[in-house]
Tab-separated table of C-alpha atoms in Angstrom:
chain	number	residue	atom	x	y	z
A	23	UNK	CA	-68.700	0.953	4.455
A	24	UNK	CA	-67.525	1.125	7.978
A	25	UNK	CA	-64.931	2.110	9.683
A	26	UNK	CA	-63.488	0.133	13.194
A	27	UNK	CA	-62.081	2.948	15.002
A	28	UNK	CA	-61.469	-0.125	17.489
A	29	UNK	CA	-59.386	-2.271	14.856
A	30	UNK	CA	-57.673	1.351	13.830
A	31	UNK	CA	-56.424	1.456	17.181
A	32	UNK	CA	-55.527	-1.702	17.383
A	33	UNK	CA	-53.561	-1.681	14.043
A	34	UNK	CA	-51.621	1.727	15.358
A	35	UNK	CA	-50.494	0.302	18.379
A	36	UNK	CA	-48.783	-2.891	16.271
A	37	UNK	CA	-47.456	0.035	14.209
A	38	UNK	CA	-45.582	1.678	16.882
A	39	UNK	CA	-44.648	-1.180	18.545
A	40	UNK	CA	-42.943	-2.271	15.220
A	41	UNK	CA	-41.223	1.113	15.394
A	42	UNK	CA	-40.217	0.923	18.721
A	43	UNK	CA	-38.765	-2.629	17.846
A	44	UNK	CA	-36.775	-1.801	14.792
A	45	UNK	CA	-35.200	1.034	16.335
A	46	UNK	CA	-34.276	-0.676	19.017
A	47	UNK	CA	-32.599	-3.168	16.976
A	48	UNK	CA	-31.000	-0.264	14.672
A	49	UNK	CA	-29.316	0.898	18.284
A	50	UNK	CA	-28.241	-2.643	19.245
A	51	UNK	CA	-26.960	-2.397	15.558
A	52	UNK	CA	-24.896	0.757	15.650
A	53	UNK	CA	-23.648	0.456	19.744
A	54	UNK	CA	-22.080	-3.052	18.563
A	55	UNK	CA	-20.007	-1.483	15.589
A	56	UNK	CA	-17.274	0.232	18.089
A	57	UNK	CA	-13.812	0.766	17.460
A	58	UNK	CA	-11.395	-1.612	16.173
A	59	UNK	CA	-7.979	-0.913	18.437
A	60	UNK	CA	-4.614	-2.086	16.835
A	61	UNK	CA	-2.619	-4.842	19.011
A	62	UNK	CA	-2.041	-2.894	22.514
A	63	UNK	CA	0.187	-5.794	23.615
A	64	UNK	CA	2.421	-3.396	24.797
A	65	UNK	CA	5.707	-5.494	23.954
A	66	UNK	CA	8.444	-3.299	23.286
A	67	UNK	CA	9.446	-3.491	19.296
A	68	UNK	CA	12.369	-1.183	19.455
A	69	UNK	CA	14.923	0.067	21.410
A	70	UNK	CA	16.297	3.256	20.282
A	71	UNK	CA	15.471	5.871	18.133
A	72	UNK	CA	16.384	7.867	14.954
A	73	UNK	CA	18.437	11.318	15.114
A	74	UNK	CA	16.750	12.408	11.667
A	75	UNK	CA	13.720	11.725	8.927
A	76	UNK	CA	15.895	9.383	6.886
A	77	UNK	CA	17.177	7.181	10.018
A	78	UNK	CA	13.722	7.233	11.996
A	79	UNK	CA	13.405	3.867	13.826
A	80	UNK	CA	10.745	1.669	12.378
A	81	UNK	CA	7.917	0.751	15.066
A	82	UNK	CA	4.383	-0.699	14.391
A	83	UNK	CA	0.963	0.392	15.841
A	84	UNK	CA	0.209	-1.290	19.411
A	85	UNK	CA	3.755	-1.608	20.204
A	86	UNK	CA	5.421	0.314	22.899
A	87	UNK	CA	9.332	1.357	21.878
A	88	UNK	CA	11.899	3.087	24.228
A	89	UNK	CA	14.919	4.727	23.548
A	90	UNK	CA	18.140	6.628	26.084
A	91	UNK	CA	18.914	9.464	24.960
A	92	UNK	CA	20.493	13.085	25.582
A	93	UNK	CA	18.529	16.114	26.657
A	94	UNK	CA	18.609	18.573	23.432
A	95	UNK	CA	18.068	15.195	20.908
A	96	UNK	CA	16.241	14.953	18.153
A	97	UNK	CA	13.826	11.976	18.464
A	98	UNK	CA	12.660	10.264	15.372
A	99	UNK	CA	10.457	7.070	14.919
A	100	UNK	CA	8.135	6.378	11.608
A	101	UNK	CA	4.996	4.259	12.290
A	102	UNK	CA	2.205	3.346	9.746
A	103	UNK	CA	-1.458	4.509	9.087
A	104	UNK	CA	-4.378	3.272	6.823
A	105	UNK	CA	-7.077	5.482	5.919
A	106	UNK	CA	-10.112	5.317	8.240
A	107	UNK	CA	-7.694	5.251	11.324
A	108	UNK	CA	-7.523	7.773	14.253
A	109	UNK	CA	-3.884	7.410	15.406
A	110	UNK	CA	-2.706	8.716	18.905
A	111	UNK	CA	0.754	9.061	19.850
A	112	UNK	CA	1.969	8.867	23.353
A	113	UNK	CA	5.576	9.905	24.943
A	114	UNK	CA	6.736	9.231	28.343
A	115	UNK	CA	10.244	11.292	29.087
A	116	UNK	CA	12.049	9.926	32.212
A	117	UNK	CA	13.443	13.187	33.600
A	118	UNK	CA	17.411	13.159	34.970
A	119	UNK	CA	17.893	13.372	38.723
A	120	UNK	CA	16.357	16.556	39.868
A	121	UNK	CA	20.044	17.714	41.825
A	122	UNK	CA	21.416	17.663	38.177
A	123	UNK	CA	19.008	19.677	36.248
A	124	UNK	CA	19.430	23.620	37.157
A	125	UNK	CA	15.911	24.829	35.717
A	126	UNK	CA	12.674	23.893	34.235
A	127	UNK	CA	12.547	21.766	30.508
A	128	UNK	CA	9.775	21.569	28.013
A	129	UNK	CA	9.273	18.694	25.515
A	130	UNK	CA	7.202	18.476	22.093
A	131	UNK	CA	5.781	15.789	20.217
A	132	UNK	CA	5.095	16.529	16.609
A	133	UNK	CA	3.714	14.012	13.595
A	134	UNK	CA	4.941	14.708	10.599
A	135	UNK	CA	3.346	12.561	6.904
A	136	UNK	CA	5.004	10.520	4.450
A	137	UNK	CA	5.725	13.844	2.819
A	138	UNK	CA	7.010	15.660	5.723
A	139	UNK	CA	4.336	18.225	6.461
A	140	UNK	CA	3.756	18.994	9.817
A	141	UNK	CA	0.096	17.290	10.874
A	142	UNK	CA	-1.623	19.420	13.802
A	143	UNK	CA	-2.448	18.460	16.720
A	144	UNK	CA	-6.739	17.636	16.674
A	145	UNK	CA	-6.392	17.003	20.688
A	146	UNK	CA	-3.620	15.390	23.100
A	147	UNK	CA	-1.226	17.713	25.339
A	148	UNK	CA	1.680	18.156	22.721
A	149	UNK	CA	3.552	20.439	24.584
A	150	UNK	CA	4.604	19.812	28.322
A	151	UNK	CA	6.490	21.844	31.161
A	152	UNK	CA	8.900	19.574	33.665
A	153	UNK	CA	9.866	21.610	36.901
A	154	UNK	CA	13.283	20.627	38.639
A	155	UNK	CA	11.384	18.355	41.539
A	156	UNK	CA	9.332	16.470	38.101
A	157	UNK	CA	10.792	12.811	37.829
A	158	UNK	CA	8.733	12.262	34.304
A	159	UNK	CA	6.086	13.909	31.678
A	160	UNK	CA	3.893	12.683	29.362
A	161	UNK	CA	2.755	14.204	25.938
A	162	UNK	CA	-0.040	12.575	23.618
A	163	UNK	CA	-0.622	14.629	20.101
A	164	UNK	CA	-3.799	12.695	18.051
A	165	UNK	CA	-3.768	14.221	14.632
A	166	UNK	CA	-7.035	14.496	12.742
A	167	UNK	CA	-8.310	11.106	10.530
A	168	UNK	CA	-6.512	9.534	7.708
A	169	UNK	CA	-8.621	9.780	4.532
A	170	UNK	CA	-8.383	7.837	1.619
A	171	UNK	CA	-7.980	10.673	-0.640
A	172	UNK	CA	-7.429	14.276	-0.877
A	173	UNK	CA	-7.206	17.049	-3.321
A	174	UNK	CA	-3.444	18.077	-4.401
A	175	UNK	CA	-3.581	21.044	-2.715
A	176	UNK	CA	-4.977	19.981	0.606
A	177	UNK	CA	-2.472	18.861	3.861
A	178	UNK	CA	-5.420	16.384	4.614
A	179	UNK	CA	-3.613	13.175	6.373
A	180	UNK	CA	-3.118	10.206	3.848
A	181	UNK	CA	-2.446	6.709	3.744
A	182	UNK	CA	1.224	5.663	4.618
A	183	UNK	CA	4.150	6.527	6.971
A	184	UNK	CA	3.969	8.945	9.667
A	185	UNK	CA	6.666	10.583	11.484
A	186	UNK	CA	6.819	10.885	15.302
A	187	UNK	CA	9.586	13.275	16.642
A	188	UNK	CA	9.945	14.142	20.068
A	189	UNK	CA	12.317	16.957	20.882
A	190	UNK	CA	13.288	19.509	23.930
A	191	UNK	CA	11.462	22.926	22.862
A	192	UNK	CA	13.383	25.087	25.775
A	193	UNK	CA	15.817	24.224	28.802
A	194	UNK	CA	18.348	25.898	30.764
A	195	UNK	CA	22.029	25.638	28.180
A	196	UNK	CA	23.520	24.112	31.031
A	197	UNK	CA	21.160	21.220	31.013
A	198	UNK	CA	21.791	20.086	27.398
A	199	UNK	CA	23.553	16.728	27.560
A	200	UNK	CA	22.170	15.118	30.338
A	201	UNK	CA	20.642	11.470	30.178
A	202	UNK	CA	17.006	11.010	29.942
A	203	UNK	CA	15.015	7.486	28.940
A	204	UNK	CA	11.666	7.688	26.621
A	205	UNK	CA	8.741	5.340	25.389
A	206	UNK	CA	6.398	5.957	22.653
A	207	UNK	CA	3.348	4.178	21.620
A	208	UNK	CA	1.033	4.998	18.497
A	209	UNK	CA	-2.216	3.206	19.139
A	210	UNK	CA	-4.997	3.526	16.323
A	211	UNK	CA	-8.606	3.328	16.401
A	212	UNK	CA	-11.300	3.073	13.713
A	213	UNK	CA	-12.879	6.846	12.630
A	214	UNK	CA	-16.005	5.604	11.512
A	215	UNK	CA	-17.652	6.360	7.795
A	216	UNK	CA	-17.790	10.110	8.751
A	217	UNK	CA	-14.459	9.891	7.295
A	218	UNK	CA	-15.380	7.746	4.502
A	219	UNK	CA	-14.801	9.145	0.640
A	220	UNK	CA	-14.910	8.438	-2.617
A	221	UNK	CA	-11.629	8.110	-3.519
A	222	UNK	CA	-8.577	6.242	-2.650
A	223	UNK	CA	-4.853	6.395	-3.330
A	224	UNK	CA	-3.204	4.861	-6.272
A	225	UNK	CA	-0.149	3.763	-3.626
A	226	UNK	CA	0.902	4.975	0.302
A	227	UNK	CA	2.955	7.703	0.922
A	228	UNK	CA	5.793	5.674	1.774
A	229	UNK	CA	9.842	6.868	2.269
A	230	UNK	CA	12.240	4.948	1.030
A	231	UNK	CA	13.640	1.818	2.914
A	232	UNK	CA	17.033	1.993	4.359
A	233	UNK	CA	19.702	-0.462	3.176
A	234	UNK	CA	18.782	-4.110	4.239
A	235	UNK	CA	14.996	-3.389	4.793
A	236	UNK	CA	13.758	-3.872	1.579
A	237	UNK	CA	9.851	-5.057	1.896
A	238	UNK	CA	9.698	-8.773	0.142
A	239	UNK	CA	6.767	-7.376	-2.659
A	240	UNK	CA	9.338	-4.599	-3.667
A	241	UNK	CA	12.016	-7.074	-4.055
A	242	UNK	CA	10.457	-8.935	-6.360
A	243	UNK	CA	9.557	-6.063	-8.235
A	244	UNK	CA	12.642	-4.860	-8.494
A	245	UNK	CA	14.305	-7.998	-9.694
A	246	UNK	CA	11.521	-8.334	-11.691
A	247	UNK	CA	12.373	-5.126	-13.858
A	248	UNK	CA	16.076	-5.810	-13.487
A	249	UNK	CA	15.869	-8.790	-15.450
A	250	UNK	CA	13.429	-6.823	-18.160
A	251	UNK	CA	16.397	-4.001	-18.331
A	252	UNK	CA	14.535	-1.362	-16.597
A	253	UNK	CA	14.073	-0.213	-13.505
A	254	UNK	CA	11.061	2.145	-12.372
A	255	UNK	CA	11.771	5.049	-10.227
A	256	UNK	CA	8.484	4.715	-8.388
A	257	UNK	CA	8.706	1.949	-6.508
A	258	UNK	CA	9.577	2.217	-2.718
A	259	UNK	CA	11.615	0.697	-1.044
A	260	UNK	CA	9.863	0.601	2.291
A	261	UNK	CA	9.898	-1.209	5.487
A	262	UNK	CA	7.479	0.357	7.268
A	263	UNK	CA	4.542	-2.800	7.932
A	264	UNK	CA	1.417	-2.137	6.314
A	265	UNK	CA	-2.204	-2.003	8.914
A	266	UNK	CA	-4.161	-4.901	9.384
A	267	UNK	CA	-6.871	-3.524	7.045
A	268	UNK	CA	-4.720	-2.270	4.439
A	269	UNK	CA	-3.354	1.343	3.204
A	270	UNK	CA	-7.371	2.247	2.398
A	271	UNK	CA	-8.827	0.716	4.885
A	272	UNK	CA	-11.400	-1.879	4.911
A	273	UNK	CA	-14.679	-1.563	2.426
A	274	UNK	CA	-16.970	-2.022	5.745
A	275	UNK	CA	-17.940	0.947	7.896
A	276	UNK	CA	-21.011	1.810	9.701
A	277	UNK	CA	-22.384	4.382	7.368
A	278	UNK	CA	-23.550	0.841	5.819
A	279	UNK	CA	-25.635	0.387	9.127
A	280	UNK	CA	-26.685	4.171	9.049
A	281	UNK	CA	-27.829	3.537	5.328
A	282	UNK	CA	-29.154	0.142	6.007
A	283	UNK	CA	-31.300	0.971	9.378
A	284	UNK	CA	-32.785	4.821	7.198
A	285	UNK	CA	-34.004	2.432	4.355
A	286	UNK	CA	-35.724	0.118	6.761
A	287	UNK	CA	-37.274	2.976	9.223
A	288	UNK	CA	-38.363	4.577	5.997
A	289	UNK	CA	-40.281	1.111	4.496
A	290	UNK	CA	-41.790	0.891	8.167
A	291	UNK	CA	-42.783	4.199	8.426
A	292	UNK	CA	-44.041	4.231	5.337
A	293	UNK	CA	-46.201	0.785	5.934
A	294	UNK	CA	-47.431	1.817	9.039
A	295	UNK	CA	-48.799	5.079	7.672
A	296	UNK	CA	-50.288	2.623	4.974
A	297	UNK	CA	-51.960	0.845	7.941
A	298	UNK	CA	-53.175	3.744	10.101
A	299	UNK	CA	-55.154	5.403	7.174
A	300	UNK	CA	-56.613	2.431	5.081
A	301	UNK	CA	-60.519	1.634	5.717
A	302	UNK	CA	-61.616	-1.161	7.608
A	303	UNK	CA	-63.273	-4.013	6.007
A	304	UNK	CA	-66.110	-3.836	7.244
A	305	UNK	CA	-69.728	-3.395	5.044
């Protein structure tokens, strides 16, 4: 038996090449799966803004909203999320005339769940500092990912509504009062199957819809258990529009690719090691 340390060579160099070619293709792959942004349209949805959790004005992802309002406010608007989304809220305060104001003002921007609980900040400026010559500020607060499911005990953010206040942290007293003009925007971008569990959410942590904005589905539930004699305490009343992809989220996510492109390096790996290491066939 001999071997053909030529046709060894040879049979290497188709090896790596195959390598080089399906991990090139696995890059191609994984570069193309980017992040799917909501609608950034930017056409304005609302035009003022709640003074408390229960009145918070309704806007939807992608949509810019503005409001007038009076320096010491309490800003309120509820948007939606969907597990698998990174969400990023932005605020744009339109300072009064600077011969009016008698001292510097800063602003916040907190998010708040479906439950209430304050969600920190995992990058944005949330806090902001206008001096008397500032015409305008801008605050951005991106809380961490929505997941699909969380333990009980956990403050992990969850499918459903999220609050979005925006409020005056510290200002001169004789400053309260005075006219100012905001926008807000909540733009949302997918997190990837890093964020991907096992888990999801028997139903969105939703609040309850104010009069007259009933969602159609929870109508006809509603009348549905009317006309049975019962009613069930569980079902919201919401109005707040559910994401494109639904509460959880899509079923695709590019930890298929990830598991897809290992299992394929592995068979070629494997197959070229086969193919470096076999005897030639010669006698």
């Amino acid at each position: 038996m001999r071997y053909d340390a030529d046709g060894i060579t040879t049979r290497a160099g188709r090896a790596g090449r195959w390598l080089a070619v399906t991990l090139l293709t696995a890059a191609v792959a994984l570069s193309g799966a980017g992040t799917a942004r909501a609608d950034d349209s930017g056409e304005t949805e609302a035009t003022e803004a709640g003074t408390a959790f229960r009145t918070a004005t309704v806007i939807d992802q992608g949509r810019r909203a503005t409001a007038s309002a009076s320096t010491g406010d309490y800003l309120y608007w509820v948007f939606p999320a969907g597990a698998g989304q990174r969400v990023s809220a932005e605020a744009e305060v339109t300072l009064p005339e600077a011969d009016t104001r008698t001292g510097p003002v800063t602003w916040r921007l907190d998010v708040y769940d479906g439950l209430r609980r304050h969600q920190s900040c995992a990058s944005g400026r949330q806090s902001a500092t206008a001096q008397e010559a500032d015409a305008a500020l801008t605050l951005e607060c991106a809380p961490r990912a929505v997941r699909s499911w969380a333990d009980p005990w956990s403050d992990t953010p969850l499918p459903g509504a999220y609050y979005l206040r925006l409020s005056v942290a510290e200002l001169p007293e004789r400053d309260l009062g005075l006219p100012v003009s905001v926008s807000v925007e909540v733009t949302a971008e997918d997190a990837g199957g890093s964020v991907a569990v096992g888990g999801d959410l028997a139903g969105p942590l939703l609040p309850v819809g104010a009069a007259g904005t009933v969602s159609a589905e929870a109508a006809d539930i509603v009348r549905e258990e009317e006309r049975d004699g019962g009613r069930d305490d569980g079902v919201y009343l919401a109005a707040v529009p559910e994401p494109e992809d639904g509460w959880n989220g899509g079923w695709w996510n590019d930890r298929w690719l990830w598991t897809a492109g290992g299992g394929l390096l592995g068979a070629l790996a494997a197959l070229g090691g086969y193919r470096l290491t076999r005897p030639g066939r010669g006698a």
